[in-house]
């Protein structure tokens, strides 16, 4: 099954690299947030708002990349590849793991570019151990999100409906997280949803790592959520009828 996962992953990566405008457009929004929000927004709770907001922008970049995982499945359905892949000898879940792997890799590539840009703009450079910790969190978070988006794609089925659902989810998730401000600066009504937001868990974990702390509880929550969602996805793939 591992060979099939790699083949599915490489196939989508090649298609992504060939469509260079998709790669460029995926970087525009995070880079714009980093530059225009991180450098221009006046805040009083920190002396370096760019350093504060960078973990949120990294997570947003991973979120944007992960949302494409479901779109890849829908595109394969439209082009007629999906049913053919499902009928092949390799286990059906290899398609799922291939999509999770490719969207996670895409998110890491895009996040790396954003991180380098952040360092160039004045964010203190992380130590090698901190960078490894940041990447581990982003990989885990990318696996969780891409698993969720593939579940959505299977449930929704159509490209327009999937785009509408993801658009409805993405911005509220980001703005109800701790990406833009600490919990102490939020309105009372926003603090509870912000604390349980998966984006906040990933963002807070990255902030802990870059501060030299070990985010044990947050990582455990991400691991548990990822295992649950992936398990649900595997069962759904096994039950899909051609």
PDB file of C-alpha atoms in Angstrom, residues 44-241:
ATOM      1  CA  UNK A  44      -0.222  47.617  22.370  1.00  0.00           C
ATOM      2  CA  UNK A  45       0.104  44.120  23.839  1.00  0.00           C
ATOM      3  CA  UNK A  46       3.484  43.339  22.212  1.00  0.00           C
ATOM      4  CA  UNK A  47       6.537  45.160  20.899  1.00  0.00           C
ATOM      5  CA  UNK A  48       6.901  42.808  17.906  1.00  0.00           C
ATOM      6  CA  UNK A  49       3.484  42.052  16.470  1.00  0.00           C
ATOM      7  CA  UNK A  50       5.028  40.423  13.396  1.00  0.00           C
ATOM      8  CA  UNK A  51       6.640  37.772  15.610  1.00  0.00           C
ATOM      9  CA  UNK A  52       3.333  37.280  17.426  1.00  0.00           C
ATOM     10  CA  UNK A  53       1.246  36.881  14.279  1.00  0.00           C
ATOM     11  CA  UNK A  54       3.714  34.667  12.345  1.00  0.00           C
ATOM     12  CA  UNK A  55       2.532  31.375  13.971  1.00  0.00           C
ATOM     13  CA  UNK A  56      -1.023  32.279  12.978  1.00  0.00           C
ATOM     14  CA  UNK A  57       0.003  32.992   9.393  1.00  0.00           C
ATOM     15  CA  UNK A  58       1.897  29.671   9.223  1.00  0.00           C
ATOM     16  CA  UNK A  59      -1.193  27.813  10.437  1.00  0.00           C
ATOM     17  CA  UNK A  60      -3.382  29.761   7.993  1.00  0.00           C
ATOM     18  CA  UNK A  61      -1.031  28.747   5.173  1.00  0.00           C
ATOM     19  CA  UNK A  62      -1.380  25.105   6.209  1.00  0.00           C
ATOM     20  CA  UNK A  63      -5.149  25.561   6.422  1.00  0.00           C
ATOM     21  CA  UNK A  64      -5.314  26.961   2.883  1.00  0.00           C
ATOM     22  CA  UNK A  65      -3.179  24.117   1.513  1.00  0.00           C
ATOM     23  CA  UNK A  66      -5.211  21.478   3.365  1.00  0.00           C
ATOM     24  CA  UNK A  67      -8.470  22.785   1.927  1.00  0.00           C
ATOM     25  CA  UNK A  68      -7.183  21.668  -1.469  1.00  0.00           C
ATOM     26  CA  UNK A  69      -7.131  18.026  -0.355  1.00  0.00           C
ATOM     27  CA  UNK A  70     -10.849  17.676  -0.863  1.00  0.00           C
ATOM     28  CA  UNK A  71     -10.690  19.647  -4.096  1.00  0.00           C
ATOM     29  CA  UNK A  72      -8.207  17.101  -5.463  1.00  0.00           C
ATOM     30  CA  UNK A  73     -10.687  14.280  -4.857  1.00  0.00           C
ATOM     31  CA  UNK A  74     -13.520  16.220  -6.485  1.00  0.00           C
ATOM     32  CA  UNK A  75     -11.318  17.032  -9.481  1.00  0.00           C
ATOM     33  CA  UNK A  76     -10.476  13.338  -9.876  1.00  0.00           C
ATOM     34  CA  UNK A  77     -14.212  12.600  -9.798  1.00  0.00           C
ATOM     35  CA  UNK A  78     -14.903  15.178 -12.497  1.00  0.00           C
ATOM     36  CA  UNK A  79     -12.113  13.857 -14.730  1.00  0.00           C
ATOM     37  CA  UNK A  80     -13.191  10.244 -14.205  1.00  0.00           C
ATOM     38  CA  UNK A  81     -10.066   9.074 -12.366  1.00  0.00           C
ATOM     39  CA  UNK A  82     -11.669   8.542  -8.963  1.00  0.00           C
ATOM     40  CA  UNK A  83     -13.740   5.464  -9.806  1.00  0.00           C
ATOM     41  CA  UNK A  84     -10.811   3.967 -11.700  1.00  0.00           C
ATOM     42  CA  UNK A  85      -8.518   4.431  -8.688  1.00  0.00           C
ATOM     43  CA  UNK A  86     -11.135   2.903  -6.397  1.00  0.00           C
ATOM     44  CA  UNK A  87     -11.310  -0.201  -8.628  1.00  0.00           C
ATOM     45  CA  UNK A  88      -7.538  -0.779  -8.641  1.00  0.00           C
ATOM     46  CA  UNK A  89      -5.973  -3.594  -6.540  1.00  0.00           C
ATOM     47  CA  UNK A  90      -4.303  -1.316  -3.897  1.00  0.00           C
ATOM     48  CA  UNK A  91      -6.359  -0.668  -0.770  1.00  0.00           C
ATOM     49  CA  UNK A  92      -8.851   2.147  -1.187  1.00  0.00           C
ATOM     50  CA  UNK A  93      -7.481   4.024   1.785  1.00  0.00           C
ATOM     51  CA  UNK A  94      -4.201   4.478  -0.091  1.00  0.00           C
ATOM     52  CA  UNK A  95      -6.032   7.178  -2.083  1.00  0.00           C
ATOM     53  CA  UNK A  96      -6.920   8.905   1.185  1.00  0.00           C
ATOM     54  CA  UNK A  97      -3.393   8.710   2.582  1.00  0.00           C
ATOM     55  CA  UNK A  98      -1.989   9.893  -0.746  1.00  0.00           C
ATOM     56  CA  UNK A  99      -4.186  13.007  -0.598  1.00  0.00           C
ATOM     57  CA  UNK A 100      -3.266  13.626   3.034  1.00  0.00           C
ATOM     58  CA  UNK A 101       0.423  13.282   2.217  1.00  0.00           C
ATOM     59  CA  UNK A 102       0.373  15.563  -0.825  1.00  0.00           C
ATOM     60  CA  UNK A 103      -1.625  18.332   0.850  1.00  0.00           C
ATOM     61  CA  UNK A 104       0.617  18.180   3.922  1.00  0.00           C
ATOM     62  CA  UNK A 105       3.728  18.438   1.732  1.00  0.00           C
ATOM     63  CA  UNK A 106       2.215  21.368  -0.122  1.00  0.00           C
ATOM     64  CA  UNK A 107       1.426  23.086   3.158  1.00  0.00           C
ATOM     65  CA  UNK A 108       4.976  22.574   4.427  1.00  0.00           C
ATOM     66  CA  UNK A 109       6.497  23.976   1.221  1.00  0.00           C
ATOM     67  CA  UNK A 110       4.284  27.057   1.356  1.00  0.00           C
ATOM     68  CA  UNK A 111       4.835  27.511   5.105  1.00  0.00           C
ATOM     69  CA  UNK A 112       8.598  27.351   4.592  1.00  0.00           C
ATOM     70  CA  UNK A 113       8.439  30.233   2.118  1.00  0.00           C
ATOM     71  CA  UNK A 114       6.278  32.266   4.505  1.00  0.00           C
ATOM     72  CA  UNK A 115       8.637  31.506   7.413  1.00  0.00           C
ATOM     73  CA  UNK A 116      11.678  32.650   5.424  1.00  0.00           C
ATOM     74  CA  UNK A 117       9.795  35.835   4.496  1.00  0.00           C
ATOM     75  CA  UNK A 118       8.962  36.406   8.170  1.00  0.00           C
ATOM     76  CA  UNK A 119      12.618  36.080   9.136  1.00  0.00           C
ATOM     77  CA  UNK A 120      13.543  38.496   6.344  1.00  0.00           C
ATOM     78  CA  UNK A 121      10.979  41.030   7.643  1.00  0.00           C
ATOM     79  CA  UNK A 122      12.371  40.989  11.186  1.00  0.00           C
ATOM     80  CA  UNK A 123      11.020  37.994  13.085  1.00  0.00           C
ATOM     81  CA  UNK A 124      13.795  36.611  15.346  1.00  0.00           C
ATOM     82  CA  UNK A 125      15.264  33.521  13.691  1.00  0.00           C
ATOM     83  CA  UNK A 126      14.223  30.286  15.406  1.00  0.00           C
ATOM     84  CA  UNK A 127      16.794  27.797  16.629  1.00  0.00           C
ATOM     85  CA  UNK A 128      17.107  24.445  14.782  1.00  0.00           C
ATOM     86  CA  UNK A 129      15.206  22.688  17.587  1.00  0.00           C
ATOM     87  CA  UNK A 130      12.424  25.291  17.431  1.00  0.00           C
ATOM     88  CA  UNK A 131      12.174  24.977  13.644  1.00  0.00           C
ATOM     89  CA  UNK A 132      11.874  21.186  13.944  1.00  0.00           C
ATOM     90  CA  UNK A 133       9.152  21.616  16.567  1.00  0.00           C
ATOM     91  CA  UNK A 134       7.267  24.087  14.359  1.00  0.00           C
ATOM     92  CA  UNK A 135       7.394  21.706  11.396  1.00  0.00           C
ATOM     93  CA  UNK A 136       6.202  18.767  13.485  1.00  0.00           C
ATOM     94  CA  UNK A 137       3.177  20.769  14.606  1.00  0.00           C
ATOM     95  CA  UNK A 138       2.415  21.957  11.077  1.00  0.00           C
ATOM     96  CA  UNK A 139       2.697  18.393   9.720  1.00  0.00           C
ATOM     97  CA  UNK A 140       0.367  17.051  12.386  1.00  0.00           C
ATOM     98  CA  UNK A 141      -2.071  19.910  11.880  1.00  0.00           C
ATOM     99  CA  UNK A 142      -1.912  19.478   8.101  1.00  0.00           C
ATOM    100  CA  UNK A 143      -2.769  15.784   8.441  1.00  0.00           C
ATOM    101  CA  UNK A 144      -5.749  16.661  10.635  1.00  0.00           C
ATOM    102  CA  UNK A 145      -7.104  19.332   8.301  1.00  0.00           C
ATOM    103  CA  UNK A 146      -6.583  17.383   5.080  1.00  0.00           C
ATOM    104  CA  UNK A 147      -8.399  14.445   6.670  1.00  0.00           C
ATOM    105  CA  UNK A 148     -11.334  16.723   7.476  1.00  0.00           C
ATOM    106  CA  UNK A 149     -11.428  18.212   3.977  1.00  0.00           C
ATOM    107  CA  UNK A 150     -11.413  14.809   2.294  1.00  0.00           C
ATOM    108  CA  UNK A 151     -14.345  13.833   4.518  1.00  0.00           C
ATOM    109  CA  UNK A 152     -16.150  16.993   3.380  1.00  0.00           C
ATOM    110  CA  UNK A 153     -15.388  16.242  -0.265  1.00  0.00           C
ATOM    111  CA  UNK A 154     -16.783  12.720   0.002  1.00  0.00           C
ATOM    112  CA  UNK A 155     -19.909  13.995   1.783  1.00  0.00           C
ATOM    113  CA  UNK A 156     -20.559  17.065  -0.388  1.00  0.00           C
ATOM    114  CA  UNK A 157     -19.571  15.561  -3.723  1.00  0.00           C
ATOM    115  CA  UNK A 158     -19.790  18.625  -5.988  1.00  0.00           C
ATOM    116  CA  UNK A 159     -17.080  21.228  -6.563  1.00  0.00           C
ATOM    117  CA  UNK A 160     -19.302  24.303  -6.147  1.00  0.00           C
ATOM    118  CA  UNK A 161     -20.824  22.982  -2.936  1.00  0.00           C
ATOM    119  CA  UNK A 162     -17.405  22.061  -1.580  1.00  0.00           C
ATOM    120  CA  UNK A 163     -16.026  25.525  -2.389  1.00  0.00           C
ATOM    121  CA  UNK A 164     -19.009  27.131  -0.652  1.00  0.00           C
ATOM    122  CA  UNK A 165     -18.607  24.992   2.472  1.00  0.00           C
ATOM    123  CA  UNK A 166     -14.850  25.588   2.746  1.00  0.00           C
ATOM    124  CA  UNK A 167     -15.299  29.339   2.218  1.00  0.00           C
ATOM    125  CA  UNK A 168     -17.913  29.325   4.958  1.00  0.00           C
ATOM    126  CA  UNK A 169     -15.535  27.494   7.330  1.00  0.00           C
ATOM    127  CA  UNK A 170     -12.106  28.988   6.628  1.00  0.00           C
ATOM    128  CA  UNK A 171     -12.451  32.640   7.629  1.00  0.00           C
ATOM    129  CA  UNK A 172     -14.587  32.051  10.750  1.00  0.00           C
ATOM    130  CA  UNK A 173     -12.047  29.455  11.899  1.00  0.00           C
ATOM    131  CA  UNK A 174      -9.190  31.905  11.444  1.00  0.00           C
ATOM    132  CA  UNK A 175     -10.870  34.916  13.031  1.00  0.00           C
ATOM    133  CA  UNK A 176     -12.124  32.943  16.038  1.00  0.00           C
ATOM    134  CA  UNK A 177      -8.622  31.672  16.763  1.00  0.00           C
ATOM    135  CA  UNK A 178      -5.733  33.181  18.705  1.00  0.00           C
ATOM    136  CA  UNK A 179      -3.938  34.123  15.478  1.00  0.00           C
ATOM    137  CA  UNK A 180      -4.495  37.871  15.677  1.00  0.00           C
ATOM    138  CA  UNK A 181      -4.578  38.570  19.401  1.00  0.00           C
ATOM    139  CA  UNK A 182      -4.007  36.912  22.788  1.00  0.00           C
ATOM    140  CA  UNK A 183      -6.963  35.578  24.743  1.00  0.00           C
ATOM    141  CA  UNK A 184      -6.664  38.399  27.259  1.00  0.00           C
ATOM    142  CA  UNK A 185      -7.364  40.977  24.532  1.00  0.00           C
ATOM    143  CA  UNK A 186     -10.426  39.171  23.156  1.00  0.00           C
ATOM    144  CA  UNK A 187     -14.043  39.982  24.017  1.00  0.00           C
ATOM    145  CA  UNK A 188     -15.460  37.640  26.640  1.00  0.00           C
ATOM    146  CA  UNK A 189     -17.799  35.925  24.162  1.00  0.00           C
ATOM    147  CA  UNK A 190     -14.898  35.054  21.853  1.00  0.00           C
ATOM    148  CA  UNK A 191     -12.577  33.437  24.396  1.00  0.00           C
ATOM    149  CA  UNK A 192     -14.400  30.107  24.747  1.00  0.00           C
ATOM    150  CA  UNK A 193     -14.666  29.375  20.982  1.00  0.00           C
ATOM    151  CA  UNK A 194     -11.068  30.547  20.561  1.00  0.00           C
ATOM    152  CA  UNK A 195      -9.798  28.102  23.189  1.00  0.00           C
ATOM    153  CA  UNK A 196     -11.510  25.095  21.532  1.00  0.00           C
ATOM    154  CA  UNK A 197     -10.636  26.134  17.975  1.00  0.00           C
ATOM    155  CA  UNK A 198      -8.198  23.599  16.418  1.00  0.00           C
ATOM    156  CA  UNK A 199      -6.326  26.504  14.809  1.00  0.00           C
ATOM    157  CA  UNK A 200      -5.729  28.025  18.245  1.00  0.00           C
ATOM    158  CA  UNK A 201      -4.363  24.725  19.515  1.00  0.00           C
ATOM    159  CA  UNK A 202      -1.824  24.610  16.664  1.00  0.00           C
ATOM    160  CA  UNK A 203      -0.976  28.316  16.951  1.00  0.00           C
ATOM    161  CA  UNK A 204      -0.508  28.171  20.726  1.00  0.00           C
ATOM    162  CA  UNK A 205       1.666  25.074  20.314  1.00  0.00           C
ATOM    163  CA  UNK A 206       3.936  26.899  17.863  1.00  0.00           C
ATOM    164  CA  UNK A 207       4.154  29.901  20.183  1.00  0.00           C
ATOM    165  CA  UNK A 208       5.095  27.594  23.062  1.00  0.00           C
ATOM    166  CA  UNK A 209       7.802  25.930  20.962  1.00  0.00           C
ATOM    167  CA  UNK A 210       9.277  29.238  19.832  1.00  0.00           C
ATOM    168  CA  UNK A 211       9.271  30.395  23.455  1.00  0.00           C
ATOM    169  CA  UNK A 212      11.263  27.331  24.510  1.00  0.00           C
ATOM    170  CA  UNK A 213       8.327  25.482  26.100  1.00  0.00           C
ATOM    171  CA  UNK A 214       6.997  21.964  25.464  1.00  0.00           C
ATOM    172  CA  UNK A 215       3.312  22.029  24.371  1.00  0.00           C
ATOM    173  CA  UNK A 216       2.501  18.551  25.653  1.00  0.00           C
ATOM    174  CA  UNK A 217      -1.258  18.881  26.171  1.00  0.00           C
ATOM    175  CA  UNK A 218      -1.857  20.693  22.859  1.00  0.00           C
ATOM    176  CA  UNK A 219       0.119  18.118  20.893  1.00  0.00           C
ATOM    177  CA  UNK A 220      -1.804  15.296  22.575  1.00  0.00           C
ATOM    178  CA  UNK A 221      -5.117  16.887  21.568  1.00  0.00           C
ATOM    179  CA  UNK A 222      -3.946  17.260  17.952  1.00  0.00           C
ATOM    180  CA  UNK A 223      -2.786  13.641  17.857  1.00  0.00           C
ATOM    181  CA  UNK A 224      -6.090  12.349  19.242  1.00  0.00           C
ATOM    182  CA  UNK A 225      -8.157  14.485  16.839  1.00  0.00           C
ATOM    183  CA  UNK A 226      -6.041  13.362  13.875  1.00  0.00           C
ATOM    184  CA  UNK A 227      -6.371   9.671  14.746  1.00  0.00           C
ATOM    185  CA  UNK A 228     -10.159   9.993  15.160  1.00  0.00           C
ATOM    186  CA  UNK A 229     -10.702  11.873  11.893  1.00  0.00           C
ATOM    187  CA  UNK A 230      -8.385   9.618   9.847  1.00  0.00           C
ATOM    188  CA  UNK A 231     -10.122   6.525  11.255  1.00  0.00           C
ATOM    189  CA  UNK A 232     -13.519   7.904  10.219  1.00  0.00           C
ATOM    190  CA  UNK A 233     -12.147   8.677   6.756  1.00  0.00           C
ATOM    191  CA  UNK A 234     -10.751   5.168   6.291  1.00  0.00           C
ATOM    192  CA  UNK A 235     -14.140   3.647   7.156  1.00  0.00           C
ATOM    193  CA  UNK A 236     -15.896   5.996   4.713  1.00  0.00           C
ATOM    194  CA  UNK A 237     -13.509   5.086   1.892  1.00  0.00           C
ATOM    195  CA  UNK A 238     -14.033   1.382   2.481  1.00  0.00           C
ATOM    196  CA  UNK A 239     -17.813   1.803   2.251  1.00  0.00           C
ATOM    197  CA  UNK A 240     -17.930   4.003  -0.868  1.00  0.00           C
ATOM    198  CA  UNK A 241     -19.797   2.315  -3.725  1.00  0.00           C
TER     199      UNK A 241
END
